[in-house]
PDB file of C-alpha atoms in Angstrom:
ATOM      1  CA  MET A   1      -0.281  -9.005  -0.098  1.00  0.00           C
ATOM      2  CA  ARG A   2       1.698  -6.324  -1.907  1.00  0.00           C
ATOM      3  CA  VAL A   3       5.394  -7.011  -2.499  1.00  0.00           C
ATOM      4  CA  VAL A   4       7.598  -4.142  -3.700  1.00  0.00           C
ATOM      5  CA  ILE A   5      11.322  -4.229  -4.450  1.00  0.00           C
ATOM      6  CA  ALA A   6      12.573  -0.670  -4.409  1.00  0.00           C
ATOM      7  CA  SER A   7      15.522   1.591  -3.810  1.00  0.00           C
ATOM      8  CA  CYS A   8      14.521   3.407  -0.644  1.00  0.00           C
ATOM      9  CA  SER A   9      15.504   4.959   2.665  1.00  0.00           C
ATOM     10  CA  VAL A  10      13.549   4.346   5.846  1.00  0.00           C
ATOM     11  CA  ASP A  11      13.035   6.417   8.996  1.00  0.00           C
ATOM     12  CA  TYR A  12      11.310   5.169  12.146  1.00  0.00           C
ATOM     13  CA  SER A  13      10.228   7.515  14.922  1.00  0.00           C
ATOM     14  CA  GLY A  14       8.338   6.915  18.161  1.00  0.00           C
ATOM     15  CA  ARG A  15       9.599   4.931  21.129  1.00  0.00           C
ATOM     16  CA  LEU A  16      12.999   5.127  19.423  1.00  0.00           C
ATOM     17  CA  ASP A  17      14.441   6.671  16.283  1.00  0.00           C
ATOM     18  CA  ALA A  18      16.119   4.594  13.576  1.00  0.00           C
ATOM     19  CA  HIS A  19      17.369   5.303  10.065  1.00  0.00           C
ATOM     20  CA  LEU A  20      18.089   2.993   7.138  1.00  0.00           C
ATOM     21  CA  PRO A  21      20.106   4.752   4.396  1.00  0.00           C
ATOM     22  CA  LEU A  22      19.321   4.451   0.712  1.00  0.00           C
ATOM     23  CA  ALA A  23      19.529   0.844  -0.559  1.00  0.00           C
ATOM     24  CA  THR A  24      17.496  -1.712  -2.488  1.00  0.00           C
ATOM     25  CA  ARG A  25      15.058  -3.486  -0.181  1.00  0.00           C
ATOM     26  CA  LEU A  26      11.928  -5.621  -0.118  1.00  0.00           C
ATOM     27  CA  LEU A  27       8.776  -3.874   1.145  1.00  0.00           C
ATOM     28  CA  MET A  28       5.856  -6.074   2.220  1.00  0.00           C
ATOM     29  CA  VAL A  29       2.349  -4.722   2.826  1.00  0.00           C
ATOM     30  CA  LYS A  30       0.141  -7.433   4.309  1.00  0.00           C
ATOM     31  CA  ALA A  31      -3.642  -7.673   4.340  1.00  0.00           C
ATOM     32  CA  ASP A  32      -3.669  -7.329   8.138  1.00  0.00           C
ATOM     33  CA  GLY A  33      -2.193  -3.824   7.718  1.00  0.00           C
ATOM     34  CA  SER A  34       1.381  -4.598   8.746  1.00  0.00           C
ATOM     35  CA  VAL A  35       4.280  -3.161   6.747  1.00  0.00           C
ATOM     36  CA  LEU A  36       7.718  -4.833   6.815  1.00  0.00           C
ATOM     37  CA  VAL A  37      11.068  -3.755   5.393  1.00  0.00           C
ATOM     38  CA  HIS A  38      13.474  -6.582   4.481  1.00  0.00           C
ATOM     39  CA  SER A  39      17.034  -6.787   3.199  1.00  0.00           C
ATOM     40  CA  ASP A  40      18.673  -9.744   1.463  1.00  0.00           C
ATOM     41  CA  GLY A  41      20.200 -10.876   4.761  1.00  0.00           C
ATOM     42  CA  GLY A  42      19.140 -11.310   8.362  1.00  0.00           C
ATOM     43  CA  SER A  43      17.138 -14.482   7.765  1.00  0.00           C
ATOM     44  CA  TYR A  44      13.382 -13.996   8.253  1.00  0.00           C
ATOM     45  CA  LYS A  45      13.629 -10.878  10.435  1.00  0.00           C
ATOM     46  CA  PRO A  46      12.711  -7.501   8.912  1.00  0.00           C
ATOM     47  CA  LEU A  47      15.039  -4.524   9.302  1.00  0.00           C
ATOM     48  CA  ASN A  48      12.070  -2.483  10.449  1.00  0.00           C
ATOM     49  CA  TRP A  49       8.315  -2.840  10.518  1.00  0.00           C
ATOM     50  CA  MET A  50       4.995  -1.488  11.756  1.00  0.00           C
ATOM     51  CA  SER A  51       2.466  -3.857  13.269  1.00  0.00           C
ATOM     52  CA  PRO A  52      -1.293  -3.330  12.907  1.00  0.00           C
ATOM     53  CA  PRO A  53      -3.403  -1.414  13.614  1.00  0.00           C
ATOM     54  CA  CYS A  54      -1.751   1.160  11.391  1.00  0.00           C
ATOM     55  CA  ARG A  55      -2.524   3.196   8.272  1.00  0.00           C
ATOM     56  CA  LEU A  56      -0.420   3.483   5.114  1.00  0.00           C
ATOM     57  CA  THR A  57      -0.595   6.637   3.000  1.00  0.00           C
ATOM     58  CA  VAL A  58       1.378   7.291  -0.185  1.00  0.00           C
ATOM     59  CA  ALA A  59       2.159  10.896  -1.129  1.00  0.00           C
ATOM     60  CA  GLU A  60       4.182  12.913  -3.605  1.00  0.00           C
ATOM     61  CA  PRO A  61       7.585  14.072  -2.311  1.00  0.00           C
ATOM     62  CA  ASP A  62       8.134  17.657  -1.229  1.00  0.00           C
ATOM     63  CA  ASP A  63      10.620  19.833  -3.114  1.00  0.00           C
ATOM     64  CA  THR A  64      13.564  18.810  -0.927  1.00  0.00           C
ATOM     65  CA  ASP A  65      12.884  15.069  -1.321  1.00  0.00           C
ATOM     66  CA  ALA A  66      12.202  15.463  -5.055  1.00  0.00           C
ATOM     67  CA  GLU A  67      15.591  17.109  -5.568  1.00  0.00           C
ATOM     68  CA  GLN A  68      17.195  14.036  -3.957  1.00  0.00           C
ATOM     69  CA  GLY A  69      15.412  11.666  -6.354  1.00  0.00           C
ATOM     70  CA  VAL A  70      12.479  10.572  -4.184  1.00  0.00           C
ATOM     71  CA  ARG A  71       9.452   9.457  -6.233  1.00  0.00           C
ATOM     72  CA  GLU A  72       7.016   8.500  -3.440  1.00  0.00           C
ATOM     73  CA  VAL A  73       6.803   8.914   0.304  1.00  0.00           C
ATOM     74  CA  TRP A  74       5.122   6.107   2.244  1.00  0.00           C
ATOM     75  CA  THR A  75       3.960   7.071   5.725  1.00  0.00           C
ATOM     76  CA  VAL A  76       2.874   4.248   8.011  1.00  0.00           C
ATOM     77  CA  GLN A  77       1.218   5.649  11.149  1.00  0.00           C
ATOM     78  CA  ASN A  78       0.390   3.491  14.152  1.00  0.00           C
ATOM     79  CA  ALA A  79      -3.269   3.939  15.105  1.00  0.00           C
ATOM     80  CA  LYS A  80      -2.666   3.816  18.855  1.00  0.00           C
ATOM     81  CA  SER A  81       0.648   5.613  19.319  1.00  0.00           C
ATOM     82  CA  ASP A  82       2.946   8.212  17.782  1.00  0.00           C
ATOM     83  CA  ASP A  83       5.101   5.516  16.168  1.00  0.00           C
ATOM     84  CA  ARG A  84       5.659   6.260  12.507  1.00  0.00           C
ATOM     85  CA  LEU A  85       7.522   4.589   9.647  1.00  0.00           C
ATOM     86  CA  VAL A  86       8.457   6.788   6.666  1.00  0.00           C
ATOM     87  CA  VAL A  87       9.732   5.102   3.496  1.00  0.00           C
ATOM     88  CA  ARG A  88      11.160   7.341   0.775  1.00  0.00           C
ATOM     89  CA  VAL A  89      11.012   5.412  -2.496  1.00  0.00           C
ATOM     90  CA  HIS A  90      13.559   6.426  -5.150  1.00  0.00           C
ATOM     91  CA  GLU A  91      13.122   3.679  -7.735  1.00  0.00           C
ATOM     92  CA  VAL A  92      10.694   0.750  -8.002  1.00  0.00           C
ATOM     93  CA  VAL A  93      12.250  -2.425  -9.393  1.00  0.00           C
ATOM     94  CA  ALA A  94       9.141  -4.619  -9.036  1.00  0.00           C
ATOM     95  CA  ASP A  95       5.647  -4.169  -7.645  1.00  0.00           C
ATOM     96  CA  HIS A  96       3.269  -7.120  -7.323  1.00  0.00           C
ATOM     97  CA  THR A  97      -0.028  -7.541  -5.489  1.00  0.00           C
ATOM     98  CA  VAL A  98      -1.363 -11.059  -4.886  1.00  0.00           C
ATOM     99  CA  GLU A  99      -4.504 -12.192  -3.043  1.00  0.00           C
ATOM    100  CA  LEU A 100      -3.313 -15.030  -0.817  1.00  0.00           C
ATOM    101  CA  GLY A 101      -6.727 -15.873   0.653  1.00  0.00           C
ATOM    102  CA  VAL A 102      -7.393 -17.277   4.107  1.00  0.00           C
ATOM    103  CA  ASP A 103      -4.450 -19.208   5.526  1.00  0.00           C
ATOM    104  CA  PRO A 104      -5.360 -22.558   7.123  1.00  0.00           C
ATOM    105  CA  GLY A 105      -2.767 -21.999   9.849  1.00  0.00           C
ATOM    106  CA  LEU A 106       0.200 -24.037  10.943  1.00  0.00           C
ATOM    107  CA  VAL A 107      -0.322 -27.790  10.839  1.00  0.00           C
ATOM    108  CA  LYS A 108       1.443 -29.224  13.856  1.00  0.00           C
ATOM    109  CA  ASP A 109       3.125 -32.595  13.900  1.00  0.00           C
ATOM    110  CA  GLY A 110       1.466 -35.478  15.698  1.00  0.00           C
ATOM    111  CA  VAL A 111       3.260 -34.951  18.977  1.00  0.00           C
ATOM    112  CA  GLU A 112       2.435 -31.229  19.194  1.00  0.00           C
ATOM    113  CA  ALA A 113      -1.207 -31.839  18.307  1.00  0.00           C
ATOM    114  CA  HIS A 114      -1.423 -34.585  20.945  1.00  0.00           C
ATOM    115  CA  LEU A 115       0.306 -32.392  23.535  1.00  0.00           C
ATOM    116  CA  GLN A 116      -2.287 -29.701  22.889  1.00  0.00           C
ATOM    117  CA  LYS A 117      -5.147 -32.165  23.368  1.00  0.00           C
ATOM    118  CA  LEU A 118      -3.609 -33.629  26.531  1.00  0.00           C
ATOM    119  CA  LEU A 119      -2.896 -30.237  28.090  1.00  0.00           C
ATOM    120  CA  ALA A 120      -6.455 -29.122  27.370  1.00  0.00           C
ATOM    121  CA  GLU A 121      -7.668 -32.231  29.215  1.00  0.00           C
ATOM    122  CA  GLN A 122      -5.151 -31.713  32.030  1.00  0.00           C
ATOM    123  CA  ILE A 123      -5.366 -27.931  32.265  1.00  0.00           C
ATOM    124  CA  ASP A 124      -4.384 -28.022  35.954  1.00  0.00           C
ATOM    125  CA  LEU A 125      -0.804 -28.555  34.742  1.00  0.00           C
ATOM    126  CA  LEU A 126      -0.822 -24.795  34.254  1.00  0.00           C
ATOM    127  CA  GLY A 127      -1.531 -24.507  37.979  1.00  0.00           C
ATOM    128  CA  PRO A 128      -4.407 -25.289  40.359  1.00  0.00           C
ATOM    129  CA  GLY A 129      -7.644 -23.533  39.517  1.00  0.00           C
ATOM    130  CA  HIS A 130      -6.982 -22.919  35.821  1.00  0.00           C
ATOM    131  CA  GLN A 131      -9.913 -23.415  33.449  1.00  0.00           C
ATOM    132  CA  LEU A 132      -9.906 -24.149  29.731  1.00  0.00           C
ATOM    133  CA  VAL A 133     -11.551 -21.543  27.489  1.00  0.00           C
ATOM    134  CA  ARG A 134     -10.862 -23.282  24.164  1.00  0.00           C
ATOM    135  CA  ARG A 135      -8.246 -24.885  21.959  1.00  0.00           C
ATOM    136  CA  GLU A 136      -7.111 -23.195  18.741  1.00  0.00           C
ATOM    137  CA  TYR A 137      -8.303 -19.762  19.907  1.00  0.00           C
ATOM    138  CA  PRO A 138      -8.590 -17.693  16.687  1.00  0.00           C
ATOM    139  CA  THR A 139      -6.678 -14.458  16.085  1.00  0.00           C
ATOM    140  CA  ALA A 140      -5.982 -12.397  12.978  1.00  0.00           C
ATOM    141  CA  ILE A 141      -2.481 -13.895  12.714  1.00  0.00           C
ATOM    142  CA  GLY A 142      -3.321 -17.522  13.460  1.00  0.00           C
ATOM    143  CA  PRO A 143      -4.775 -19.624  16.262  1.00  0.00           C
ATOM    144  CA  VAL A 144      -3.387 -19.678  19.799  1.00  0.00           C
ATOM    145  CA  ASP A 145      -2.932 -23.296  20.894  1.00  0.00           C
ATOM    146  CA  ILE A 146      -4.830 -22.944  24.174  1.00  0.00           C
ATOM    147  CA  MET A 147      -6.672 -20.070  25.814  1.00  0.00           C
ATOM    148  CA  ALA A 148      -7.374 -20.490  29.514  1.00  0.00           C
ATOM    149  CA  LYS A 149      -8.317 -18.556  32.654  1.00  0.00           C
ATOM    150  CA  ASP A 150      -6.282 -18.520  35.843  1.00  0.00           C
ATOM    151  CA  PRO A 151      -7.931 -18.768  39.302  1.00  0.00           C
ATOM    152  CA  ASP A 152      -8.419 -14.971  39.332  1.00  0.00           C
ATOM    153  CA  GLY A 153     -10.159 -15.008  35.943  1.00  0.00           C
ATOM    154  CA  ALA A 154      -7.220 -13.527  34.019  1.00  0.00           C
ATOM    155  CA  SER A 155      -6.630 -14.718  30.447  1.00  0.00           C
ATOM    156  CA  VAL A 156      -3.744 -17.100  29.749  1.00  0.00           C
ATOM    157  CA  ALA A 157      -2.457 -17.824  26.215  1.00  0.00           C
ATOM    158  CA  VAL A 158      -0.451 -21.034  25.791  1.00  0.00           C
ATOM    159  CA  GLU A 159       1.873 -21.848  22.892  1.00  0.00           C
ATOM    160  CA  ILE A 160       2.850 -25.531  22.685  1.00  0.00           C
ATOM    161  CA  LYS A 161       5.952 -26.935  21.011  1.00  0.00           C
ATOM    162  CA  ARG A 162       7.688 -30.280  20.998  1.00  0.00           C
ATOM    163  CA  ARG A 163      11.046 -28.520  21.284  1.00  0.00           C
ATOM    164  CA  GLY A 164      10.853 -24.961  22.518  1.00  0.00           C
ATOM    165  CA  ASP A 165      13.242 -22.537  20.825  1.00  0.00           C
ATOM    166  CA  ILE A 166      13.444 -18.785  20.275  1.00  0.00           C
ATOM    167  CA  ASP A 167      11.102 -18.879  17.251  1.00  0.00           C
ATOM    168  CA  GLY A 168       8.334 -20.279  19.457  1.00  0.00           C
ATOM    169  CA  VAL A 169       8.804 -17.488  21.995  1.00  0.00           C
ATOM    170  CA  GLU A 170       8.657 -14.917  19.196  1.00  0.00           C
ATOM    171  CA  GLN A 171       5.441 -16.494  17.917  1.00  0.00           C
ATOM    172  CA  LEU A 172       3.808 -16.336  21.346  1.00  0.00           C
ATOM    173  CA  THR A 173       5.016 -12.737  21.759  1.00  0.00           C
ATOM    174  CA  ARG A 174       3.162 -11.762  18.569  1.00  0.00           C
ATOM    175  CA  TYR A 175      -0.011 -13.454  19.812  1.00  0.00           C
ATOM    176  CA  LEU A 176       0.230 -11.680  23.182  1.00  0.00           C
ATOM    177  CA  GLU A 177       0.790  -8.312  21.535  1.00  0.00           C
ATOM    178  CA  LEU A 178      -2.392  -8.776  19.507  1.00  0.00           C
ATOM    179  CA  LEU A 179      -4.521 -10.293  22.301  1.00  0.00           C
ATOM    180  CA  ASN A 180      -3.596  -7.538  24.756  1.00  0.00           C
ATOM    181  CA  ARG A 181      -5.195  -4.988  22.434  1.00  0.00           C
ATOM    182  CA  ASP A 182      -8.590  -6.540  23.239  1.00  0.00           C
ATOM    183  CA  PRO A 183      -9.954  -4.848  26.384  1.00  0.00           C
ATOM    184  CA  LEU A 184     -12.142  -7.891  27.068  1.00  0.00           C
ATOM    185  CA  LEU A 185      -9.051 -10.118  27.338  1.00  0.00           C
ATOM    186  CA  ALA A 186      -6.270  -7.850  28.604  1.00  0.00           C
ATOM    187  CA  PRO A 187      -4.088  -8.362  30.469  1.00  0.00           C
ATOM    188  CA  VAL A 188      -3.192 -11.689  28.853  1.00  0.00           C
ATOM    189  CA  GLN A 189      -0.448 -13.808  30.420  1.00  0.00           C
ATOM    190  CA  GLY A 190       1.749 -16.051  28.272  1.00  0.00           C
ATOM    191  CA  VAL A 191       2.842 -19.639  28.887  1.00  0.00           C
ATOM    192  CA  PHE A 192       5.423 -21.308  26.646  1.00  0.00           C
ATOM    193  CA  ALA A 193       4.972 -25.074  27.006  1.00  0.00           C
ATOM    194  CA  ALA A 194       7.201 -27.750  25.486  1.00  0.00           C
ATOM    195  CA  GLN A 195       8.763 -31.125  26.141  1.00  0.00           C
ATOM    196  CA  GLU A 196      12.156 -29.446  26.035  1.00  0.00           C
ATOM    197  CA  ILE A 197      12.900 -25.717  26.270  1.00  0.00           C
ATOM    198  CA  LYS A 198      16.266 -24.484  25.062  1.00  0.00           C
ATOM    199  CA  PRO A 199      18.177 -22.218  27.474  1.00  0.00           C
ATOM    200  CA  GLN A 200      18.161 -19.259  25.073  1.00  0.00           C
ATOM    201  CA  ALA A 201      14.403 -19.571  24.634  1.00  0.00           C
ATOM    202  CA  ARG A 202      13.885 -19.703  28.399  1.00  0.00           C
ATOM    203  CA  VAL A 203      15.975 -16.549  28.905  1.00  0.00           C
ATOM    204  CA  LEU A 204      14.036 -14.678  26.202  1.00  0.00           C
ATOM    205  CA  ALA A 205      10.672 -15.851  27.548  1.00  0.00           C
ATOM    206  CA  THR A 206      11.546 -14.842  31.102  1.00  0.00           C
ATOM    207  CA  ASP A 207      12.736 -11.439  29.915  1.00  0.00           C
ATOM    208  CA  ARG A 208       9.339 -10.887  28.243  1.00  0.00           C
ATOM    209  CA  GLY A 209       7.330 -12.018  31.267  1.00  0.00           C
ATOM    210  CA  ILE A 210       6.354 -15.340  29.676  1.00  0.00           C
ATOM    211  CA  ARG A 211       6.191 -18.381  31.950  1.00  0.00           C
ATOM    212  CA  CYS A 212       7.856 -21.606  30.792  1.00  0.00           C
ATOM    213  CA  LEU A 213       6.300 -25.026  31.373  1.00  0.00           C
ATOM    214  CA  VAL A 214       8.075 -28.310  30.607  1.00  0.00           C
ATOM    215  CA  LEU A 215       5.620 -31.052  29.616  1.00  0.00           C
ATOM    216  CA  ASP A 216       6.218 -34.729  30.407  1.00  0.00           C
ATOM    217  CA  TYR A 217       4.616 -36.382  27.389  1.00  0.00           C
ATOM    218  CA  ASP A 218       4.720 -39.914  28.800  1.00  0.00           C
ATOM    219  CA  ALA A 219       3.260 -38.870  32.142  1.00  0.00           C
ATOM    220  CA  MET A 220       0.480 -36.946  30.407  1.00  0.00           C
ATOM    221  CA  ARG A 221      -0.351 -40.061  28.362  1.00  0.00           C
ATOM    222  CA  GLY A 222      -0.359 -42.172  31.523  1.00  0.00           C
ATOM    223  CA  ILE A 223       2.459 -44.450  30.421  1.00  0.00           C
ATOM    224  CA  ASP A 224       5.209 -43.116  32.698  1.00  0.00           C
ATOM    225  CA  ASP A 225       6.928 -46.072  34.347  1.00  0.00           C
ATOM    226  CA  VAL A 226       7.595 -44.877  37.862  1.00  0.00           C
ATOM    227  CA  GLU A 227       9.235 -48.229  38.755  1.00  0.00           C
ATOM    228  CA  SER A 228      12.049 -47.669  36.248  1.00  0.00           C
ATOM    229  CA  ARG A 229      12.982 -44.223  37.486  1.00  0.00           C
ATOM    230  CA  LEU A 230      16.283 -43.673  39.274  1.00  0.00           C
ATOM    231  CA  PHE A 231      14.787 -40.715  41.196  1.00  0.00           C
TER     232      PHE A 231
END
């Protein structure tokens, strides 16, 4: 990963146009090809970014840019569309490149890991006729909890959480974006499964065409006491 702190301006063109005026920002270039532009606020979300597959080229500024103090022009071109991110670097404060190696992936807590195992064993909870493909389906950005097939043979990616919030929906969205680039899998449906799904997460998931599934942990473990239920 390359991490650069620089005074820069940023222009994005493609499906929409956006401009970030000159300011000091954090530029991240990841091994998977993605480029992200961060400020010192906004939590974990970048101000702008380009997801892989894309290509980064660094060039000398033209006369107009050079007169305005630009030292380098980064052009990040999406490989499958006209989307383009142009970063005009005026001053580099720090520039570090570190080999992070292979990430072992997110280690889930005991409940999430058990929910994954139980849902794989009870895959019909996704709906009649679903079939398990595998658990921990590998992708370039981490493993998908469960990959399955629906009765029509379409691919279904399942993200499992103990408590489902917006971050989990965002995570599944990134997986779906990557998986749908594979012609052997596309179109891939998304299912966001959790013991509890927050209303905001449900709204976001529905807006993105992701189905929500509430999991009854006790029932899946076979310890649900039907006698003690009020309804």
